[in-house]
JSON list of C-alpha atoms in Angstrom, two decimals:
[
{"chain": "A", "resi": 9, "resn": "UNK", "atom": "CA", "xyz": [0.00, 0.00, 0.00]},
{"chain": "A", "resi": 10, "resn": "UNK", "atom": "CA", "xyz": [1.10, 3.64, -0.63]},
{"chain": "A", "resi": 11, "resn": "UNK", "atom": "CA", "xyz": [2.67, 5.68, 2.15]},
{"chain": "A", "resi": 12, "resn": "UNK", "atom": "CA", "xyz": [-0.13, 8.44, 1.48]},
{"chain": "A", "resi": 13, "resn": "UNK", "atom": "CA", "xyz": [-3.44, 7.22, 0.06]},
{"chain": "A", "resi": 14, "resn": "UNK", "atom": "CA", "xyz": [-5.92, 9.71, -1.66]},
{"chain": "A", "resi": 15, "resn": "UNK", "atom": "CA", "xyz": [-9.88, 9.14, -1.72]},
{"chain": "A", "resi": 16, "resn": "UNK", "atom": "CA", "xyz": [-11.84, 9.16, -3.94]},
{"chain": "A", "resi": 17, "resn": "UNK", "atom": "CA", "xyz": [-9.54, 8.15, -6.59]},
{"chain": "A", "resi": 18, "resn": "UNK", "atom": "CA", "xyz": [-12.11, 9.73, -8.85]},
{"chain": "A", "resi": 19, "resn": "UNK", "atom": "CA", "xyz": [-15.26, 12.02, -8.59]},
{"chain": "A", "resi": 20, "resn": "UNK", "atom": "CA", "xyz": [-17.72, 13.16, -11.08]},
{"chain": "A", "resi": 21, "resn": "UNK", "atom": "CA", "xyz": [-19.70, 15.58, -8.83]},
{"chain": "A", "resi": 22, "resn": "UNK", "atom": "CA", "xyz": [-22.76, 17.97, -10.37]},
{"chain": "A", "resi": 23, "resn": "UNK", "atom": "CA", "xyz": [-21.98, 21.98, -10.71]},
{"chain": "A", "resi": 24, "resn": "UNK", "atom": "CA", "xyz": [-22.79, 23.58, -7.76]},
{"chain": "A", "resi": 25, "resn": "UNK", "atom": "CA", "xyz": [-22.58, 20.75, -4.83]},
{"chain": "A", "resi": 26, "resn": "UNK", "atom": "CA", "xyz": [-19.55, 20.54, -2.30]},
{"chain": "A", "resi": 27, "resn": "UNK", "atom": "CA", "xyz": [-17.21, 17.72, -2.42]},
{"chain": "A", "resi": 28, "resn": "UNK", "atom": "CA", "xyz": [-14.24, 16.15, -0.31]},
{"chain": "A", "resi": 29, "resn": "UNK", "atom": "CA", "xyz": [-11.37, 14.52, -1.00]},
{"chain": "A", "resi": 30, "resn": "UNK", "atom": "CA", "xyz": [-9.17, 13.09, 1.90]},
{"chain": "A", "resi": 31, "resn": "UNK", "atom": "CA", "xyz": [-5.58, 12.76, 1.75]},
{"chain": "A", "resi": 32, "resn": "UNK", "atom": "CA", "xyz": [-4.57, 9.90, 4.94]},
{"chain": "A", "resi": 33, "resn": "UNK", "atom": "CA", "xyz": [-0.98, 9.06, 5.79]},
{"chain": "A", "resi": 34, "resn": "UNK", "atom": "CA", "xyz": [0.25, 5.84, 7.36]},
{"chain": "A", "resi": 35, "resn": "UNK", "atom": "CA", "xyz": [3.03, 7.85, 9.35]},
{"chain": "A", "resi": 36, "resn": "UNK", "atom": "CA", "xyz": [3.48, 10.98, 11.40]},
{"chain": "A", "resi": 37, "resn": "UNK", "atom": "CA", "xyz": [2.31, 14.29, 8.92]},
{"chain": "A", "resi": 38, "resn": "UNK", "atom": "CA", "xyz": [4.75, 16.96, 9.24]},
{"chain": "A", "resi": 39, "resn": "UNK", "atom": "CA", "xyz": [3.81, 19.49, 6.51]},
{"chain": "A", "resi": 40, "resn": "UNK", "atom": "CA", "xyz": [1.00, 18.66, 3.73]},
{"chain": "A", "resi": 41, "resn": "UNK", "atom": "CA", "xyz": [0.77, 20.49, 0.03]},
{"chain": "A", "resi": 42, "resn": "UNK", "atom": "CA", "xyz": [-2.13, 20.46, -1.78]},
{"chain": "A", "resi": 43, "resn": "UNK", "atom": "CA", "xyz": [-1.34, 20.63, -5.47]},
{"chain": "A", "resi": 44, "resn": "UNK", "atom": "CA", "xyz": [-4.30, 20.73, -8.61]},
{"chain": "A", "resi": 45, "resn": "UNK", "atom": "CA", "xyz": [-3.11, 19.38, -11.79]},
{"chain": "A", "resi": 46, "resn": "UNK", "atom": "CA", "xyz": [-4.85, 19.97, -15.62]},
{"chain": "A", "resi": 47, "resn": "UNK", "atom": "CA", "xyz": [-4.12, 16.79, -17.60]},
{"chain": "A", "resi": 48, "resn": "UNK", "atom": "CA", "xyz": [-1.05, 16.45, -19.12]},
{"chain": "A", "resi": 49, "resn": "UNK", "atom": "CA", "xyz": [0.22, 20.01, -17.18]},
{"chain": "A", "resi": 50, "resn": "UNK", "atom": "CA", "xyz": [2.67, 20.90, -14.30]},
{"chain": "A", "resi": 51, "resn": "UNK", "atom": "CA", "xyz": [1.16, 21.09, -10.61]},
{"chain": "A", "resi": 52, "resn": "UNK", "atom": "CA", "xyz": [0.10, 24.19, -9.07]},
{"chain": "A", "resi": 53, "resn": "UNK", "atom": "CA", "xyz": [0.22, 24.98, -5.56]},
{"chain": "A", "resi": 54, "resn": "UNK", "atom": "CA", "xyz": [-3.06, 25.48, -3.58]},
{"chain": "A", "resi": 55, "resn": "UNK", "atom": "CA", "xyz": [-1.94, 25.07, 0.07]},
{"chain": "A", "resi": 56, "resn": "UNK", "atom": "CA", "xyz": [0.12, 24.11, 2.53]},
{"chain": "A", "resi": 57, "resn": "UNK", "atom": "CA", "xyz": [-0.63, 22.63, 5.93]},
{"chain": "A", "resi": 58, "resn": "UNK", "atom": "CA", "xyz": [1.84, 22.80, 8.87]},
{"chain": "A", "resi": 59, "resn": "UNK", "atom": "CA", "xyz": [-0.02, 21.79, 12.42]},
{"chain": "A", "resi": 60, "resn": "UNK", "atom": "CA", "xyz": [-2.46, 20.03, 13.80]},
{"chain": "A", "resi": 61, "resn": "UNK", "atom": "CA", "xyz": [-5.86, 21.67, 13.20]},
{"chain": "A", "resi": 62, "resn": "UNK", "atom": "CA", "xyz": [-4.59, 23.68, 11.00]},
{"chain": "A", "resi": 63, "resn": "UNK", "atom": "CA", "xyz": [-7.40, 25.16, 8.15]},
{"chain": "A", "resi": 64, "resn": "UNK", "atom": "CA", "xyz": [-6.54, 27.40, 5.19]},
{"chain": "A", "resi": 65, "resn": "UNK", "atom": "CA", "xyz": [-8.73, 28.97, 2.26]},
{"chain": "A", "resi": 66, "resn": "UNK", "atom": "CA", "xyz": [-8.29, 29.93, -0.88]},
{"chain": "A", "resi": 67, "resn": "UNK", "atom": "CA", "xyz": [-11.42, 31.31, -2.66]},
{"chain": "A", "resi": 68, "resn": "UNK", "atom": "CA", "xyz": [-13.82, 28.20, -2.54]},
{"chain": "A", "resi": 69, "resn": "UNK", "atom": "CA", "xyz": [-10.99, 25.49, -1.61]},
{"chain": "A", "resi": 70, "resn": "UNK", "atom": "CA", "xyz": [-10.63, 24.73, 2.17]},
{"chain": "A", "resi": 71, "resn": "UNK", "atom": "CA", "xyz": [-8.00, 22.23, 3.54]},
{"chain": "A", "resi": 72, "resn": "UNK", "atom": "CA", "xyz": [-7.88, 21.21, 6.80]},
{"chain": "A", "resi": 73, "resn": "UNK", "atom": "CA", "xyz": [-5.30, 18.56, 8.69]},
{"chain": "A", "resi": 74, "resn": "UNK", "atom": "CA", "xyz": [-6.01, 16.30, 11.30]},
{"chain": "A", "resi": 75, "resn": "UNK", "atom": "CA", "xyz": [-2.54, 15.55, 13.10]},
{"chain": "A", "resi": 76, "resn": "UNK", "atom": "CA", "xyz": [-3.61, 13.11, 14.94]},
{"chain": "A", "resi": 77, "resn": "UNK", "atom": "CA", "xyz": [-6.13, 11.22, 12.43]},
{"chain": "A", "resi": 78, "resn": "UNK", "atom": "CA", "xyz": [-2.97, 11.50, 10.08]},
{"chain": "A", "resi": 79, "resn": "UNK", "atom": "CA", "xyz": [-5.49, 12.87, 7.56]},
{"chain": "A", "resi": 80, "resn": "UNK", "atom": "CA", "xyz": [-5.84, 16.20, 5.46]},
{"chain": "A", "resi": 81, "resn": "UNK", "atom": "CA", "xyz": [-9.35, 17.00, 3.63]},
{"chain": "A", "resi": 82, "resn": "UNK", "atom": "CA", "xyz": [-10.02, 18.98, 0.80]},
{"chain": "A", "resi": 83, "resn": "UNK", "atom": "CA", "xyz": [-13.65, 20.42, 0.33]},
{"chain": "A", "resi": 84, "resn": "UNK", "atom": "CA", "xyz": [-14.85, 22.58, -2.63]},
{"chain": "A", "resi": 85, "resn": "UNK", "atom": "CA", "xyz": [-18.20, 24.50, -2.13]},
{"chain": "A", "resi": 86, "resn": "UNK", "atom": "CA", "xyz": [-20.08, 25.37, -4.74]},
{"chain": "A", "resi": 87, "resn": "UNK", "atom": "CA", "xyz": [-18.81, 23.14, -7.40]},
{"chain": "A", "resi": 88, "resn": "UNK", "atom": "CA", "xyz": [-17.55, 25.22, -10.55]},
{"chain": "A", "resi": 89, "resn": "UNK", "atom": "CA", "xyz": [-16.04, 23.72, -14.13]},
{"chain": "A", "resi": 90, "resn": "UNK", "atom": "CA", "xyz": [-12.83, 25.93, -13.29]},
{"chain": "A", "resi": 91, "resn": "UNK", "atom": "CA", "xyz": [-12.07, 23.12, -10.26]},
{"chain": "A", "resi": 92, "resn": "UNK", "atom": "CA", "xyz": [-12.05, 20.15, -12.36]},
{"chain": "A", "resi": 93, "resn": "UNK", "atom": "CA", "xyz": [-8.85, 18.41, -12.58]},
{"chain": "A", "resi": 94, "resn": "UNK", "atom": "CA", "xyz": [-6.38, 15.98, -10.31]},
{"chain": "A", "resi": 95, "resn": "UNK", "atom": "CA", "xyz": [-5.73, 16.75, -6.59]},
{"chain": "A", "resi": 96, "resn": "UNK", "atom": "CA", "xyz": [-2.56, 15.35, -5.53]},
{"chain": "A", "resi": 97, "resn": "UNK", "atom": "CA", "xyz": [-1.32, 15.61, -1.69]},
{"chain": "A", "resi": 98, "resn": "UNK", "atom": "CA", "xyz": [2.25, 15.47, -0.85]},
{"chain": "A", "resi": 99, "resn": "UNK", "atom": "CA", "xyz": [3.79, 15.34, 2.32]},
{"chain": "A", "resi": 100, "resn": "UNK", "atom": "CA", "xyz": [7.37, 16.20, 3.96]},
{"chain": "A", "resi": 101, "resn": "UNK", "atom": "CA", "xyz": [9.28, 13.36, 4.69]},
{"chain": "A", "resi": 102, "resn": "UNK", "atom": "CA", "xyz": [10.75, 12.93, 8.57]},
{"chain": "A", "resi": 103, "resn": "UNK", "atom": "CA", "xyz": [13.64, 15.15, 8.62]},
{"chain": "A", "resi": 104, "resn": "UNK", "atom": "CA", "xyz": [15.89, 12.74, 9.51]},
{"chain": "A", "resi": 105, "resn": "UNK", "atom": "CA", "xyz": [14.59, 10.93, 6.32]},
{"chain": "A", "resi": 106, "resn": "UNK", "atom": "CA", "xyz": [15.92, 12.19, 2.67]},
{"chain": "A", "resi": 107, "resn": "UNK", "atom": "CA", "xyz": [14.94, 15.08, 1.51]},
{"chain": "A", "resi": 108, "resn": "UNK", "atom": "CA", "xyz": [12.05, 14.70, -0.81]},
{"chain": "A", "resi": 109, "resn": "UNK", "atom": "CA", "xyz": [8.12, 15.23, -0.95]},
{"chain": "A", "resi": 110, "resn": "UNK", "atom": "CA", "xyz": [5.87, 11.56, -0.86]},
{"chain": "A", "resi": 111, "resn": "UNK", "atom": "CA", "xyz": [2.97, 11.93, -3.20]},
{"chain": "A", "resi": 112, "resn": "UNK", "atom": "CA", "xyz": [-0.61, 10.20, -3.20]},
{"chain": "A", "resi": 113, "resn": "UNK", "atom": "CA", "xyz": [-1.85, 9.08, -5.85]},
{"chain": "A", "resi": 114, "resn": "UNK", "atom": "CA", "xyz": [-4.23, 11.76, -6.78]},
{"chain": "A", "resi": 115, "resn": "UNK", "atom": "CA", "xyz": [-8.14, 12.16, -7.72]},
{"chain": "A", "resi": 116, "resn": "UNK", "atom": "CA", "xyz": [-10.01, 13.34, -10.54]},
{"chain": "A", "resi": 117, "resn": "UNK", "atom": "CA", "xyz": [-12.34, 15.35, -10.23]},
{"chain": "A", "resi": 118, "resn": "UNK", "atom": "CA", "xyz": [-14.31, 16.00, -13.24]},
{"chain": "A", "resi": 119, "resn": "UNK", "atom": "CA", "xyz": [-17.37, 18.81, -12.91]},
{"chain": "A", "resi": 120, "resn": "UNK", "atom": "CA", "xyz": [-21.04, 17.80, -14.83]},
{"chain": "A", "resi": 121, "resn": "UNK", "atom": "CA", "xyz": [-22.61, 21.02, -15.59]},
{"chain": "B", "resi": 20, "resn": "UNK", "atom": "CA", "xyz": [2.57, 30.62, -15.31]},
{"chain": "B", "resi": 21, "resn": "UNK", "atom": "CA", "xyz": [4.57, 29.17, -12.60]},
{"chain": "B", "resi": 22, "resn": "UNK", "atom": "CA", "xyz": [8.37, 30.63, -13.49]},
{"chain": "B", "resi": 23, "resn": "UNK", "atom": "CA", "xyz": [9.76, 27.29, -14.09]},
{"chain": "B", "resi": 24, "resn": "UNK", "atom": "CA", "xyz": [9.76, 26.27, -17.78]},
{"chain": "B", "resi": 25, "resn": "UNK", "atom": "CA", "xyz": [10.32, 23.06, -19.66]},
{"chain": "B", "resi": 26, "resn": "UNK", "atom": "CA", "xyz": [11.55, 22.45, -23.12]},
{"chain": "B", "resi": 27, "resn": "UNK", "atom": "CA", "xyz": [10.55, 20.55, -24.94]},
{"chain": "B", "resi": 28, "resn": "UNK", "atom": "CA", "xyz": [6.88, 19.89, -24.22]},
{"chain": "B", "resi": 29, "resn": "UNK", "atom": "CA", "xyz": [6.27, 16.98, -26.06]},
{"chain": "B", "resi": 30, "resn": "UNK", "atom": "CA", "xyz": [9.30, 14.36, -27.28]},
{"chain": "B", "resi": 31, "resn": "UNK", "atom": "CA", "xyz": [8.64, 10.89, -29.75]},
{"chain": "B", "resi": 32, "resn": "UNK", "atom": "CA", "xyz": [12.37, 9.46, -29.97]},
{"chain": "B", "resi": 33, "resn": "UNK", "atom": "CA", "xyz": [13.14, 6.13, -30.87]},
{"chain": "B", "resi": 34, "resn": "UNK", "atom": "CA", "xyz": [14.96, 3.57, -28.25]},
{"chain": "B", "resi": 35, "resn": "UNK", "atom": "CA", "xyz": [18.66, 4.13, -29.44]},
{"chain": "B", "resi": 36, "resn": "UNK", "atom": "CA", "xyz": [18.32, 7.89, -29.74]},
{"chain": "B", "resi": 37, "resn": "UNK", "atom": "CA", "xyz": [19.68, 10.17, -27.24]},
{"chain": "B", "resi": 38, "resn": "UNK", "atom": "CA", "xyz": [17.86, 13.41, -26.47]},
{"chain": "B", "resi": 39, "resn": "UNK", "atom": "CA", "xyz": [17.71, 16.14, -23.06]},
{"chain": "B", "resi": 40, "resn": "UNK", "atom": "CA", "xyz": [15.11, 17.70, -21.15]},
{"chain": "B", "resi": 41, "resn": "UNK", "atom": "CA", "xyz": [15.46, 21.04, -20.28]},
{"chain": "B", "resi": 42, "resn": "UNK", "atom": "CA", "xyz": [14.10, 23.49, -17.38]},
{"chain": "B", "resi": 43, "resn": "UNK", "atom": "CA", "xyz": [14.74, 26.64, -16.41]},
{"chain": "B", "resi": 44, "resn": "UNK", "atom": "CA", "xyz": [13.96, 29.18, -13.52]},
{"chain": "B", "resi": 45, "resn": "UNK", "atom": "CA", "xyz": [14.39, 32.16, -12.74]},
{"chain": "B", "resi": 46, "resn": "UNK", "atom": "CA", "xyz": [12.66, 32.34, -9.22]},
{"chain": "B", "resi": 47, "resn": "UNK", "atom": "CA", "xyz": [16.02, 32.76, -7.41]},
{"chain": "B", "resi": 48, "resn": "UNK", "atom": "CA", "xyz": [15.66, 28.65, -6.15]},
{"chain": "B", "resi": 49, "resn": "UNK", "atom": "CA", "xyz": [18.06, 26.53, -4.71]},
{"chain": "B", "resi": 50, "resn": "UNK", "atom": "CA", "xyz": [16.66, 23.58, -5.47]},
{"chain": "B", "resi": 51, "resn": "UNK", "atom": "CA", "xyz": [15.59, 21.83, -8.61]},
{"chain": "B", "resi": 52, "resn": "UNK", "atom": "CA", "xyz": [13.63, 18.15, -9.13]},
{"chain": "B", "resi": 53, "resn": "UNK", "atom": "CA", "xyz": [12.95, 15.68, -11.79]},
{"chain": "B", "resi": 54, "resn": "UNK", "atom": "CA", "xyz": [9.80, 13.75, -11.69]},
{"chain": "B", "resi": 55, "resn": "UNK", "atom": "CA", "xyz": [8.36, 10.97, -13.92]},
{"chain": "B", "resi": 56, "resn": "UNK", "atom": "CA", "xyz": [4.48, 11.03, -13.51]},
{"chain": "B", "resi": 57, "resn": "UNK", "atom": "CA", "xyz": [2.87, 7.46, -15.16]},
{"chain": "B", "resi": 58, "resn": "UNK", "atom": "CA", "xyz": [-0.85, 7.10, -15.52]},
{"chain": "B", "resi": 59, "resn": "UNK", "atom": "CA", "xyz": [-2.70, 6.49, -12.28]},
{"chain": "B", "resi": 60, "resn": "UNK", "atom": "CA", "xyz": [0.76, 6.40, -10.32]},
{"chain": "B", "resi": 61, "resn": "UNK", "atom": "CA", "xyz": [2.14, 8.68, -7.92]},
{"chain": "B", "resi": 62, "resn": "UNK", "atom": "CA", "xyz": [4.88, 11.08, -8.58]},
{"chain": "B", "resi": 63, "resn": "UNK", "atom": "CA", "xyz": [7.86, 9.44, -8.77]},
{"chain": "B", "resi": 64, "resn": "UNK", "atom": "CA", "xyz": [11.08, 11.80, -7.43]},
{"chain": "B", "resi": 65, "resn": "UNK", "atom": "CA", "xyz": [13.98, 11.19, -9.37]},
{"chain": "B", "resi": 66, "resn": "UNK", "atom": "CA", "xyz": [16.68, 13.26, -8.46]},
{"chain": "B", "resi": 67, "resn": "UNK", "atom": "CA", "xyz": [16.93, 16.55, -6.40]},
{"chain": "B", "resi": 68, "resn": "UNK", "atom": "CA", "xyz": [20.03, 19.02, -6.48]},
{"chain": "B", "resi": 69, "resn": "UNK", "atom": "CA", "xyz": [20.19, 21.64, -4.22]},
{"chain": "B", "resi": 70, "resn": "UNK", "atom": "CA", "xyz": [22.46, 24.28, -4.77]},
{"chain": "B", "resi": 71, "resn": "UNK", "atom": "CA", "xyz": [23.93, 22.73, -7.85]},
{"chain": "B", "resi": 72, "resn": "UNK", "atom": "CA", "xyz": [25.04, 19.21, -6.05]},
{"chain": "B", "resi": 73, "resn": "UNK", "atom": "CA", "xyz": [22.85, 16.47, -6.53]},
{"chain": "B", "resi": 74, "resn": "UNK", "atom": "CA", "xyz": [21.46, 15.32, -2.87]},
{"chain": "B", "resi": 75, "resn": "UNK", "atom": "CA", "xyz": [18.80, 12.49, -4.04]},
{"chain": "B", "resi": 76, "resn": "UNK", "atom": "CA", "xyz": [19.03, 9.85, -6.66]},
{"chain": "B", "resi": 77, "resn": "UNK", "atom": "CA", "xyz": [16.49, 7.22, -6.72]},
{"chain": "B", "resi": 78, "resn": "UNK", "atom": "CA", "xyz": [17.60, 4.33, -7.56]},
{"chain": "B", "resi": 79, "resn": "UNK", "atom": "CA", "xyz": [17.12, 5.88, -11.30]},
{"chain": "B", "resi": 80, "resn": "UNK", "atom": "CA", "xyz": [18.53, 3.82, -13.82]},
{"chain": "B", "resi": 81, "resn": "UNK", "atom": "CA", "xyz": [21.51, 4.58, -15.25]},
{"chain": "B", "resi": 82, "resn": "UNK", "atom": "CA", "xyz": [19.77, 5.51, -19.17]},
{"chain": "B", "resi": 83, "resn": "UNK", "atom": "CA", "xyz": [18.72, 8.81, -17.46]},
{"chain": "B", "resi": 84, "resn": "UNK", "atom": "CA", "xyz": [21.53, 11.04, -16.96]},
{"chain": "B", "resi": 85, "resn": "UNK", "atom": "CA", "xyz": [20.88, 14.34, -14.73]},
{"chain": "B", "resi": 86, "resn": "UNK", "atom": "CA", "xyz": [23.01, 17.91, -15.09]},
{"chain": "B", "resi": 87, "resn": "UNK", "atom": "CA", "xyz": [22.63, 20.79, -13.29]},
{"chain": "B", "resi": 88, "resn": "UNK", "atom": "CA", "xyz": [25.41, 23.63, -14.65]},
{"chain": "B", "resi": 89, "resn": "UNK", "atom": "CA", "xyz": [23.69, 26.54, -12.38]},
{"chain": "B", "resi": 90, "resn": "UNK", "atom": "CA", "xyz": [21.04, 26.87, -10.06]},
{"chain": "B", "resi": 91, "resn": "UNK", "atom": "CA", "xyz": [19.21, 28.44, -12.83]},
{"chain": "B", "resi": 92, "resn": "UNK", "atom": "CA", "xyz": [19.19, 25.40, -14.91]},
{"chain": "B", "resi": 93, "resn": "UNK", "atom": "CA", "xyz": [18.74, 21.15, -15.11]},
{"chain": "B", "resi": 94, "resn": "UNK", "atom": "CA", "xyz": [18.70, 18.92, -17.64]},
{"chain": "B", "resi": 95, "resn": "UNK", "atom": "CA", "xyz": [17.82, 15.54, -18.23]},
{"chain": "B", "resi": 96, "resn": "UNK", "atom": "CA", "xyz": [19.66, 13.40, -20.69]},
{"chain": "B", "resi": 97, "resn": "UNK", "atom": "CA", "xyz": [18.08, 10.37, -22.34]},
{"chain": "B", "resi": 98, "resn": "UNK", "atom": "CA", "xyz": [19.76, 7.59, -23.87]},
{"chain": "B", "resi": 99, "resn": "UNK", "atom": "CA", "xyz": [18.62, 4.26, -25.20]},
{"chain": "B", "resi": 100, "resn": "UNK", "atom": "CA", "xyz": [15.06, 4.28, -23.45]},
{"chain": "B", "resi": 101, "resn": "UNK", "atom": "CA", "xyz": [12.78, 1.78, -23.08]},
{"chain": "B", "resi": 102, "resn": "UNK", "atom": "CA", "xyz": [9.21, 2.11, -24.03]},
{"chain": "B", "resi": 103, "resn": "UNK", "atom": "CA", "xyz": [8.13, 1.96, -20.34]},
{"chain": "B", "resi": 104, "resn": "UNK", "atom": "CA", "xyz": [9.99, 5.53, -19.66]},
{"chain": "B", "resi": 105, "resn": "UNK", "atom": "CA", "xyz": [7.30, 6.74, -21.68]},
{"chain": "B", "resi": 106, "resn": "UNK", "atom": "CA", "xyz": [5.50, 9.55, -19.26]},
{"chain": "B", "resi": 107, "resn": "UNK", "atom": "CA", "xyz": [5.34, 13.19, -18.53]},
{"chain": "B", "resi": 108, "resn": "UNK", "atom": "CA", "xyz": [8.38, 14.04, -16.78]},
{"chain": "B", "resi": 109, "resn": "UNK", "atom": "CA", "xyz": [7.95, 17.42, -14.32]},
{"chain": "B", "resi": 110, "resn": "UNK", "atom": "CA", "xyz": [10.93, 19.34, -13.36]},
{"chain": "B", "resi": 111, "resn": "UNK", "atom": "CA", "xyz": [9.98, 21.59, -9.96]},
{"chain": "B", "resi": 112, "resn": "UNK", "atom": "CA", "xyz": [11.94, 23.80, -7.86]},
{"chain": "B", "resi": 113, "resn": "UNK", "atom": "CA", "xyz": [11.76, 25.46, -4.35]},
{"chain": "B", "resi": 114, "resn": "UNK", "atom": "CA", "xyz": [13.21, 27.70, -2.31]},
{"chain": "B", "resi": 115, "resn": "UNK", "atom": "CA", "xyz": [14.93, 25.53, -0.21]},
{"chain": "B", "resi": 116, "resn": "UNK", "atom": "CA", "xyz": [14.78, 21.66, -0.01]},
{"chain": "B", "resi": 117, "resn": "UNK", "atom": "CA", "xyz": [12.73, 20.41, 2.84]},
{"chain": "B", "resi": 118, "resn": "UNK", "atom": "CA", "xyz": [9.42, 22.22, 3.97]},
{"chain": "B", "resi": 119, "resn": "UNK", "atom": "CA", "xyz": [9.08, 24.40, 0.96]},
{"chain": "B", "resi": 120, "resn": "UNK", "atom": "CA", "xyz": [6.23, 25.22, -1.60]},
{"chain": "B", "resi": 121, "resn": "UNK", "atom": "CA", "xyz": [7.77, 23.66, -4.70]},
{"chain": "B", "resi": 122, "resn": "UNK", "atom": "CA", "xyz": [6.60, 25.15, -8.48]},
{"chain": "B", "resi": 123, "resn": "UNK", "atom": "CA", "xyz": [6.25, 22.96, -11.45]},
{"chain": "B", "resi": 124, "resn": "UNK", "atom": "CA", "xyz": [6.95, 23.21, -14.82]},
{"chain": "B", "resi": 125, "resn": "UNK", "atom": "CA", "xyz": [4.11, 22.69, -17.60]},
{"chain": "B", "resi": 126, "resn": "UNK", "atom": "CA", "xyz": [5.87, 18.80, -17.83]},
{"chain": "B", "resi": 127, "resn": "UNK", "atom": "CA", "xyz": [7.45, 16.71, -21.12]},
{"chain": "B", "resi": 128, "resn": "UNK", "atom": "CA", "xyz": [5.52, 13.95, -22.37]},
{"chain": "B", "resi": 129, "resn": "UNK", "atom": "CA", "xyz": [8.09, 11.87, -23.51]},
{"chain": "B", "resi": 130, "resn": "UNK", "atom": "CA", "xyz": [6.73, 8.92, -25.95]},
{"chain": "B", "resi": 131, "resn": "UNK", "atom": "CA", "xyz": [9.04, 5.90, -26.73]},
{"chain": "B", "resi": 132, "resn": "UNK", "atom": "CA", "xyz": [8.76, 4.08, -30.01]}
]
């Protein structure tokens, strides 16, 4: 199984409803990135989580992490066509670890208008 | 537009050709990464430099050939590929190497015949 596991892998979700998607890692979270991805394009940075409880916004995108469920969400109100695309989490590794990102496997979200 | 930029965006090359990847930024980074993303996989690091000295390898094998000449710059050389290296390969960079926001590059889908 992956070190950080992504649900739904996919999501076809009608124009205007709220969705989640939930990010859970089997080991301690020390910083969490929230990245939206057009097919076939480069990532681009929504968010980043640091602590426990932790909740940031960015227009209708709200991420929040649960330290000690091991667990970010991601929740979208108001469903638009501009949000449709692949979330992918990534998390820090331990510092005494390498230095690199881990990455779930992402989930498509694709917006019915 | 993120600041980092990949050339080219899109690469066919047979398996005994040899061809680079290139990316550039001009953010003022220190660090620079090489991804291969495969279809419903996660992103796979492949090698990080920070500060022009490579601090991550992968277990990458040996047909892909990193290069960093400046902290501006990375490339990716290619030689005799196999057909399953076919993917879009992201270069990123970051401020620093642990804990950062990274930016990506719009990606290279590389296709080998």
């Amino acid at each position: 199984s992956q070190e950080l596991e992504q649900s739904p892998q996919s999501l076809i979700v009608q124009e205007g409803k709220n969705l989640t998607i939930n990010c859970t890692s089997s080991k301690t979270l020390y910083g969490l990135y929230w990245y939206k991805q057009k097919y076939g394009e480069g990532l681009i940075f929504l968010m980043m989580l640091q602590k426990g409880g932790e909740e940031k916004s960015h227009e209708k995108i709200t991420a929040k992490l649960d330290e000690k469920k091991q667990q970010s969400s991601l929740h979208i109100t108001a469903s638009q066509p501009s949000h449709a695309g692949i979330y992918l989490c990534g998390a820090d590794r331990p510092r005494d670890s390498n230095y690199q990102l881990i990455w779930g496997a992402g989930t498509k979200l694709i917006i019915k208008p | 537009e993120t600041g980092v930029t990949q050339t080219p965006r899109h690469l066919v090359m047979g398996m005994t050709n040899k061809k680079s990847l290139k990316c550039e930024q001009h953010l003022g980074h220190n660090a620079m990464y090489w991804y291969k993303q495969s279809a419903k996989k996660p992103l796979e690091l492949m090698f990080v430099y920070s500060l022009e000295e490579r601090v991550e390898n992968n277990s990458v094998p040996s047909r892909f050939s990193p290069e960093c000449p400046n902290s501006s710059h990375l490339f990716l050389h290619l030689h005799t590929l196999q057909p399953e290296d076919s993917a879009l390969y992201l270069c990123a960079s970051s401020p620093g190497v642990f804990g950062t926001e990274a930016f990506f590059g719009q990606g290279t889908r590389l296709t080998v015949v």
